[in-house]
Short mmCIF file of C-alpha atoms in Angstrom, two decimals:
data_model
loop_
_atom_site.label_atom_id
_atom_site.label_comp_id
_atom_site.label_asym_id
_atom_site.label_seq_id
_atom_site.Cartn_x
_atom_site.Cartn_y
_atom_site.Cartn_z
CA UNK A 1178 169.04 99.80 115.82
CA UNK A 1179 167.27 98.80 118.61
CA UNK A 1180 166.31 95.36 119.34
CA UNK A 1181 163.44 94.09 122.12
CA UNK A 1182 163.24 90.94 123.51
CA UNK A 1183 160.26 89.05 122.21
CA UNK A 1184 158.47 86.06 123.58
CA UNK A 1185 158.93 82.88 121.74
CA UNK A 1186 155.79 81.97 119.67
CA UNK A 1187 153.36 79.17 119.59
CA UNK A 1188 155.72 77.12 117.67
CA UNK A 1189 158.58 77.21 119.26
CA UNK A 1190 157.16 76.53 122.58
CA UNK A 1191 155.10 73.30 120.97
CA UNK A 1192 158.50 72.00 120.15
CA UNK A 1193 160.44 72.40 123.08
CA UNK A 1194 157.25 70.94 124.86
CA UNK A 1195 158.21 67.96 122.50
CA UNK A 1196 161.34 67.70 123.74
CA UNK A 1197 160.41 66.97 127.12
CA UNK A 1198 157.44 64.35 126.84
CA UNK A 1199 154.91 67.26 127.01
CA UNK A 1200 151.80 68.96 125.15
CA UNK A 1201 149.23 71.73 126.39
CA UNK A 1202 147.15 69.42 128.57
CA UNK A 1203 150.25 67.96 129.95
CA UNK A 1204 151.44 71.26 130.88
CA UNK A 1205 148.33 72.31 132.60
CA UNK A 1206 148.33 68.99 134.65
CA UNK A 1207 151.13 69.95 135.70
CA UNK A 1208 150.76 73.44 136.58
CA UNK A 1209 147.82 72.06 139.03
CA UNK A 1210 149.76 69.63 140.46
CA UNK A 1211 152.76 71.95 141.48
CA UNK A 1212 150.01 75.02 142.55
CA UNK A 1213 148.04 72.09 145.22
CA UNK A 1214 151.50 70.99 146.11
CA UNK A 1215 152.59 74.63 147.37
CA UNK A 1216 149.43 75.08 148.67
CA UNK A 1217 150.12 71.91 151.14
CA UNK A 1218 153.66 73.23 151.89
CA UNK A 1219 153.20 74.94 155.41
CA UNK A 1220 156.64 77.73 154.79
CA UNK A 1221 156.12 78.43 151.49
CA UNK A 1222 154.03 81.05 150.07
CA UNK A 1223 150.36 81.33 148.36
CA UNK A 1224 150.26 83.04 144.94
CA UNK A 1225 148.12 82.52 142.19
CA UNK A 1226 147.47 84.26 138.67
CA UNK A 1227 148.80 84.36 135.24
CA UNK A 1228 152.58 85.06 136.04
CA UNK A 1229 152.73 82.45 138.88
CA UNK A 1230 151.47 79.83 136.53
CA UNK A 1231 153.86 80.43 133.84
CA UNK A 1232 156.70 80.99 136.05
CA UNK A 1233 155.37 77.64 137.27
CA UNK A 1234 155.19 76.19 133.21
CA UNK A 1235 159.12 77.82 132.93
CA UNK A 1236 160.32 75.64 136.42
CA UNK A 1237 158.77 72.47 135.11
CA UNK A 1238 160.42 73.19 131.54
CA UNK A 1239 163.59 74.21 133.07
CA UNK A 1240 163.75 70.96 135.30
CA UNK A 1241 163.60 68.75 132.43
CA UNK A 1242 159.90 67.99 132.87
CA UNK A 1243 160.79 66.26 136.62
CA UNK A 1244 158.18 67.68 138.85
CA UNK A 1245 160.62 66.08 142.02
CA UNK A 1246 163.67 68.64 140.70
CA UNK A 1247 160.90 71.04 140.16
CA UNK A 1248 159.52 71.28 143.75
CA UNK A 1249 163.34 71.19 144.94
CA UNK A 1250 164.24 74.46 142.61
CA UNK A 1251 161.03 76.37 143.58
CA UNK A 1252 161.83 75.45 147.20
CA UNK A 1253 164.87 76.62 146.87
CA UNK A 1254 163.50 79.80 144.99
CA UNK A 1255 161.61 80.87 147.93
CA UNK A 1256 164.02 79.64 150.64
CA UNK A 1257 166.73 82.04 149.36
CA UNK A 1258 164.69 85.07 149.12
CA UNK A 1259 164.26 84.76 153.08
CA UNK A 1260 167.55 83.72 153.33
CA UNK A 1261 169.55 85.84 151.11
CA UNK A 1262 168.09 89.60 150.85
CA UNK A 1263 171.36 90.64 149.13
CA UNK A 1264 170.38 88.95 146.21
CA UNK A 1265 166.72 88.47 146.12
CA UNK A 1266 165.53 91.44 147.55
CA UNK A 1267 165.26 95.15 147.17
CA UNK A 1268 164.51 94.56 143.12
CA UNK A 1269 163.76 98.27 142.50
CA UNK A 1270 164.37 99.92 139.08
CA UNK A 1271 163.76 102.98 140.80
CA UNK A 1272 166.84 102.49 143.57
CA UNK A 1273 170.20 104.36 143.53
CA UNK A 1274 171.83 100.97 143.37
CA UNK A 1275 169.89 100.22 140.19
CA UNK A 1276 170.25 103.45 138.13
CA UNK A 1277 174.39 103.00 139.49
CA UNK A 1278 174.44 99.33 138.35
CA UNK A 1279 172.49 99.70 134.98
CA UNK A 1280 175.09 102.26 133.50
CA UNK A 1281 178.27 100.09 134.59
CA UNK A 1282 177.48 96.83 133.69
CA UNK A 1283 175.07 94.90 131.81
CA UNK A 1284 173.49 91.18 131.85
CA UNK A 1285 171.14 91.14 128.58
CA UNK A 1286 169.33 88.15 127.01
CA UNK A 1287 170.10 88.17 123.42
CA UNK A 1288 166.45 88.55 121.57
CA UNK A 1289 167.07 85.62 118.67
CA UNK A 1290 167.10 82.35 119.83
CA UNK A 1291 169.49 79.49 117.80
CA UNK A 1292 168.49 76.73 115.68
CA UNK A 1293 168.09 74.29 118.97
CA UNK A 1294 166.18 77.21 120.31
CA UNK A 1295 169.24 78.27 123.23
CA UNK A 1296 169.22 81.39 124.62
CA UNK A 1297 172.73 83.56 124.35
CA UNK A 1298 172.97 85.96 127.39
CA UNK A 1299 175.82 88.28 127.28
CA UNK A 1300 177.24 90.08 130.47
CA UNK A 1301 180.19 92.30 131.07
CA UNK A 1302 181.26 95.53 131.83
CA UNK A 1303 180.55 99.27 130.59
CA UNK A 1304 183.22 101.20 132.12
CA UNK A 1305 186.53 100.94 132.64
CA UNK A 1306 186.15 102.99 135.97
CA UNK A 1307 185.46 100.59 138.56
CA UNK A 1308 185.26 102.96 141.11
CA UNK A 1309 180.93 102.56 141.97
CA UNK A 1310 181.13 99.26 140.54
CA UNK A 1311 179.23 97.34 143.38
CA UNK A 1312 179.47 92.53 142.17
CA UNK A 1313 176.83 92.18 144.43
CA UNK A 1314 174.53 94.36 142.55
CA UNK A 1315 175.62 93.14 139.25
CA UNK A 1316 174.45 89.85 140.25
CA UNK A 1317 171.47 90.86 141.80
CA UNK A 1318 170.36 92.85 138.41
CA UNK A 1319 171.06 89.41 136.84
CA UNK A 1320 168.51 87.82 138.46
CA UNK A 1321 166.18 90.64 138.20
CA UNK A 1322 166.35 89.35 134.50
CA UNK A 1323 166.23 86.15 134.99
CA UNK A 1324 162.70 86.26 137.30
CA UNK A 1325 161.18 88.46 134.14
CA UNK A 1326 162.31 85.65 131.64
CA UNK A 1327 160.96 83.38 133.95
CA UNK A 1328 157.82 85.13 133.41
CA UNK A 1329 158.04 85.88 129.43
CA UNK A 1330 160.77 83.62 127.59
CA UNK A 1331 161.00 80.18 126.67
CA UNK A 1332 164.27 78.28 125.97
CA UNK A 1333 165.69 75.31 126.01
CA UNK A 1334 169.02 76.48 127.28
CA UNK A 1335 171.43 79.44 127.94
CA UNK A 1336 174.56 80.02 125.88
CA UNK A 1337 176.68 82.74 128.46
CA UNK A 1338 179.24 84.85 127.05
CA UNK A 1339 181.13 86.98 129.67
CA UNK A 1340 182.78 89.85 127.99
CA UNK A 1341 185.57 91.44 130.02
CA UNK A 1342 186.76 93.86 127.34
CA UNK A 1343 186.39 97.10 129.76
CA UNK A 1344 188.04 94.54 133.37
CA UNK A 1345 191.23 95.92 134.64
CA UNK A 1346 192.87 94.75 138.00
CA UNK A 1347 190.44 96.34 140.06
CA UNK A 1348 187.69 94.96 138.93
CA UNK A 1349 188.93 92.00 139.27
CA UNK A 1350 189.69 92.80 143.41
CA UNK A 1351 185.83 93.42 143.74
CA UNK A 1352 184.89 89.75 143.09
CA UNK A 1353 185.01 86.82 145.31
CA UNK A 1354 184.39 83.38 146.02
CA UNK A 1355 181.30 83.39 148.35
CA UNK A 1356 178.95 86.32 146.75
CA UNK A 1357 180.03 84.30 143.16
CA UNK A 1358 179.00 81.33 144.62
CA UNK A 1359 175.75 82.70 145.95
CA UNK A 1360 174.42 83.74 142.79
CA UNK A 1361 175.53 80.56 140.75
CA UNK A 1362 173.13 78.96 143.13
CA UNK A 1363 170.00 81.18 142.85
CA UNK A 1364 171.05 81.47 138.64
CA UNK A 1365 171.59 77.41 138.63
CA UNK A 1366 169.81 75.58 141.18
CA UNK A 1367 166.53 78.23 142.17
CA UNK A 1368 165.88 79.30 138.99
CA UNK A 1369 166.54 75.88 137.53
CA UNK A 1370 168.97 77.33 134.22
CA UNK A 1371 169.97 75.16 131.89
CA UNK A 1372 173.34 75.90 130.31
CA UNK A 1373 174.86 74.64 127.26
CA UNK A 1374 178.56 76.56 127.89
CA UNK A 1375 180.25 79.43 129.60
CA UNK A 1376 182.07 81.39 127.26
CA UNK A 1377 184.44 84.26 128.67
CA UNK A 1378 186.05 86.36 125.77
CA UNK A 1379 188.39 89.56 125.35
CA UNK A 1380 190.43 87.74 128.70
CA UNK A 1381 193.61 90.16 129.33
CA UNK A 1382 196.08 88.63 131.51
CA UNK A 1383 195.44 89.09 134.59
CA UNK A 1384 191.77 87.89 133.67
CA UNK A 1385 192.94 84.51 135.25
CA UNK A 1386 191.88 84.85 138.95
CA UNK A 1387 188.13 85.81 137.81
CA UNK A 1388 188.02 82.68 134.89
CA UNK A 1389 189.20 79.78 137.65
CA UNK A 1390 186.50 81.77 139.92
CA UNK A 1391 183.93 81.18 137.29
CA UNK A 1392 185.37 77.41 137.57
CA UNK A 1393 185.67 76.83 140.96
CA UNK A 1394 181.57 77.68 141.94
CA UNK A 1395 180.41 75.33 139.15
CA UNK A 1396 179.96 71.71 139.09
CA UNK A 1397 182.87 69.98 137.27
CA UNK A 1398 180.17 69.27 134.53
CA UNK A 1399 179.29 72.59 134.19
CA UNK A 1400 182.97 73.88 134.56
CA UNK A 1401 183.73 71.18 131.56
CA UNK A 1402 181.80 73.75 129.55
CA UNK A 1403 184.04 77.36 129.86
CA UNK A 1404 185.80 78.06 127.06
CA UNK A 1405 188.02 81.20 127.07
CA UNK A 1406 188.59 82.68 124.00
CA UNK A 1407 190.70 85.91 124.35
CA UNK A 1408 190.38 88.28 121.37
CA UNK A 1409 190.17 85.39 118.78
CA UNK A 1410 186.41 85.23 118.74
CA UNK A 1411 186.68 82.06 115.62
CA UNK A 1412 185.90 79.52 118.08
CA UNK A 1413 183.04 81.40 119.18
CA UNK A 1414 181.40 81.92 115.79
CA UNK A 1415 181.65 78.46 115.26
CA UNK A 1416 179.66 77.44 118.22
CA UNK A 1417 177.54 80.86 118.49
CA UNK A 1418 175.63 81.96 115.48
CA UNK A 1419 176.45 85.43 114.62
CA UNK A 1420 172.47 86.61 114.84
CA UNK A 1421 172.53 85.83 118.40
CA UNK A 1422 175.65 87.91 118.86
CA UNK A 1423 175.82 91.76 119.73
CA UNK A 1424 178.07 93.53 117.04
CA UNK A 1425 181.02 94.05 119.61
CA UNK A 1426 181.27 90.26 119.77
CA UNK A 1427 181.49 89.82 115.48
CA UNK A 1428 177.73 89.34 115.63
CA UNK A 1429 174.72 90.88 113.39
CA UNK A 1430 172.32 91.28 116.41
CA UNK A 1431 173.04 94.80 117.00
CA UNK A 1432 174.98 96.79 119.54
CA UNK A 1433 174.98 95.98 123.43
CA UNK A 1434 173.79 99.21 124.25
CA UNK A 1435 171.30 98.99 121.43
CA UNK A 1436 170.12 95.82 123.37
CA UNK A 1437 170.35 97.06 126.95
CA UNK A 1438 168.73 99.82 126.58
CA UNK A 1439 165.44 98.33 125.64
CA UNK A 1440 165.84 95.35 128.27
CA UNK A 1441 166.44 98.42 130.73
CA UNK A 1442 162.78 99.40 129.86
CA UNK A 1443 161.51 95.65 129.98
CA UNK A 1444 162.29 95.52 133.64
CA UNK A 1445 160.87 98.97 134.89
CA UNK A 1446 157.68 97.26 133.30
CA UNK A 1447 157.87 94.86 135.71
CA UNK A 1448 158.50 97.76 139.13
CA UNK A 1449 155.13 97.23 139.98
CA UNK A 1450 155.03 93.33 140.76
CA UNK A 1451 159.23 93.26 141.68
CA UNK A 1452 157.63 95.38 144.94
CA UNK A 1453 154.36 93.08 145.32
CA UNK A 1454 156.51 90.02 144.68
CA UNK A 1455 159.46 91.82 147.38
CA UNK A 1456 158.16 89.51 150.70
CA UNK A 1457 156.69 86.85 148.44
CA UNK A 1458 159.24 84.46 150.39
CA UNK A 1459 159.63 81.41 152.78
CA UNK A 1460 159.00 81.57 156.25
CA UNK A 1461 161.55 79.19 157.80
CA UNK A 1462 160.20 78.75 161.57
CA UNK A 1463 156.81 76.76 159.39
CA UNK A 1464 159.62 74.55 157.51
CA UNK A 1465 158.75 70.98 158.89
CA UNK A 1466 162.41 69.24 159.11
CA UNK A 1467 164.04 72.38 161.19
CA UNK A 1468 165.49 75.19 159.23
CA UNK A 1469 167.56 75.45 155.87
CA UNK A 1470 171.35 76.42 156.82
CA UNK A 1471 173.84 77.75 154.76
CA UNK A 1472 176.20 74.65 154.04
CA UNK A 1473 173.14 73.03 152.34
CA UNK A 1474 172.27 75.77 149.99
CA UNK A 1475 176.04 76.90 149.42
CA UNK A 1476 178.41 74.54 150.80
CA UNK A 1477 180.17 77.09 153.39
CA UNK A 1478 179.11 78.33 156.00
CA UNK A 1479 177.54 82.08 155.94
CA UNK A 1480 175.44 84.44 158.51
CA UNK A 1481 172.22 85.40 157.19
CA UNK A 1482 169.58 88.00 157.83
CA UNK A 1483 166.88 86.71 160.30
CA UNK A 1484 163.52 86.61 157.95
CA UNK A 1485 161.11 89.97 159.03
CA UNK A 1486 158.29 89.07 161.14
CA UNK A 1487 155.16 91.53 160.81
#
């Protein structure tokens, strides 16, 4: 049975506005402040309407209800669409790369939320064939999702569960230290997420070199929370309630196809603004300070794509 990802209500979102100090006339405050303060930034971008603002409400939640951390993840947001196209850009549900990705691997936000209102979003593979198999375009379909929950979900924060039931060894060749580390900066710093743990499961043996990846591009606090489970999902049920779980993983919240699927359709709603949105980006040569480089954002150096000038 299918099962579509549903806002949070009214409720939910009054409570985890409790959490952080804030209330609806809080919020909106807010949302003002952070709108005049873009409009004073010279590089970044002017957008207005009903998604910008709650994207805006989501960054402010996200950060803890800091509006300093908040201006440095939206920033950053922008920054890395000018300065990293191979993950922010070309978000088309229509693209070869897309329709390829979509049918080999998945990255779905589970549609119950737990008791402490966490979101659980699972991610793995669909085929053992890793021939088309492209990381790069696995992560950028992540944060395809992650911009429309941006736009729709509320949450405290994320529960991930990497399955890699369907990896073999040459899967594992395909990933790599720098495009890994890329998106866990867009996933954790840009779009400001919040997680509670990293849980990889179904880990064959030669699973090793992709778990101490997973390690080695997250902060040692962060890293504190991966917890490999094998095939001996116990340890997961005790942390993970089984309604936020897809049926493969011991849960009662239906089958991971029966879940992608509809998330599949959630995003081709969204075709129409991914294209508006596509140069919705920095413009480095206005940043006052000189230029963001690639040590600051990443911590290695990297080459990047010169922004397009009109």
């Amino acid at each position: 049975m299918a099962r579509e990802f549903r806002s949070p209500n009214k409720d939910v979102v009054q409570k985890i506005w409790k959490e952080f100090g804030l209330n609806e006339q809080r919020v909106k405050e807010s949302v003002e402040a952070l709108k005049k303060w873009l409009a004073m930034e010279p590089h970044l971008p002017e957008e207005s309407g009903s998604l910008h603002e709650a994207r805006l409400e989501r960054w402010l939640i996200r950060c803890k209800n800091s509006m300093e951390r908040t201006k440095q993840s939206i920033d950053l947001y922008y920054t890395l669409k000018s300065l990293s196209p191979e993950m922010m850009s070309d978000w088309n549900t229509q693209s070869k790369w897309f329709k390829t990705i979509s049918k080999l691997a998945y990255y779905k936000a589970m549609p119950q939320l737990t008791s402490e209102y966490d979101r659980v979003v699972c991610f793995g593979i669909l085929s053992k064939d890793p021939t088309d198999l492209v990381i790069e375009d696995w992560y950028r379909m992540a944060l395809m999702t992650i911009e429309v929950r941006m736009c729709e979900d509320y949450t405290t924060r994320d529960i991930f569960i990497f399955d890699l039931a369907n990896l073999t060894q040459a899967h594992v060749d395909k990933f790599s230290f720098p495009s890994m580390k890329k998106v866990e900066v867009c996933t954790m710093k840009a779009f400001g997420t919040r997680l509670k743990a990293f849980h990889i499961i179904n880990t064959p043996p030669f699973a090793g070199v992709v778990v101490e990846l997973v390690k080695s591009v997250l902060s040692s606090k962060l890293a504190a929370r991966v917890y490999v489970h094998g095939t001996d999902l116990t340890e997961l049920h005790k942390q993970v309630p089984k309604e936020s779980l897809p049926t493969e993983m011991g849960g009662c919240g239906g089958s991971i196809i029966d879940n992608w699927n509809p998330w599949l359709k959630k995003l081709e709603t969204y075709q129409d603004w991914f294209l508006q949105h596509e140069n919705v980006k920095s413009d480095e040569k206005k940043r006052l300070g000189g230029k963001a480089i690639s040590r600051d954002l990443f911590g290695f150096e990297d080459s990047f794509r010169e922004p397009d000038v009109d």
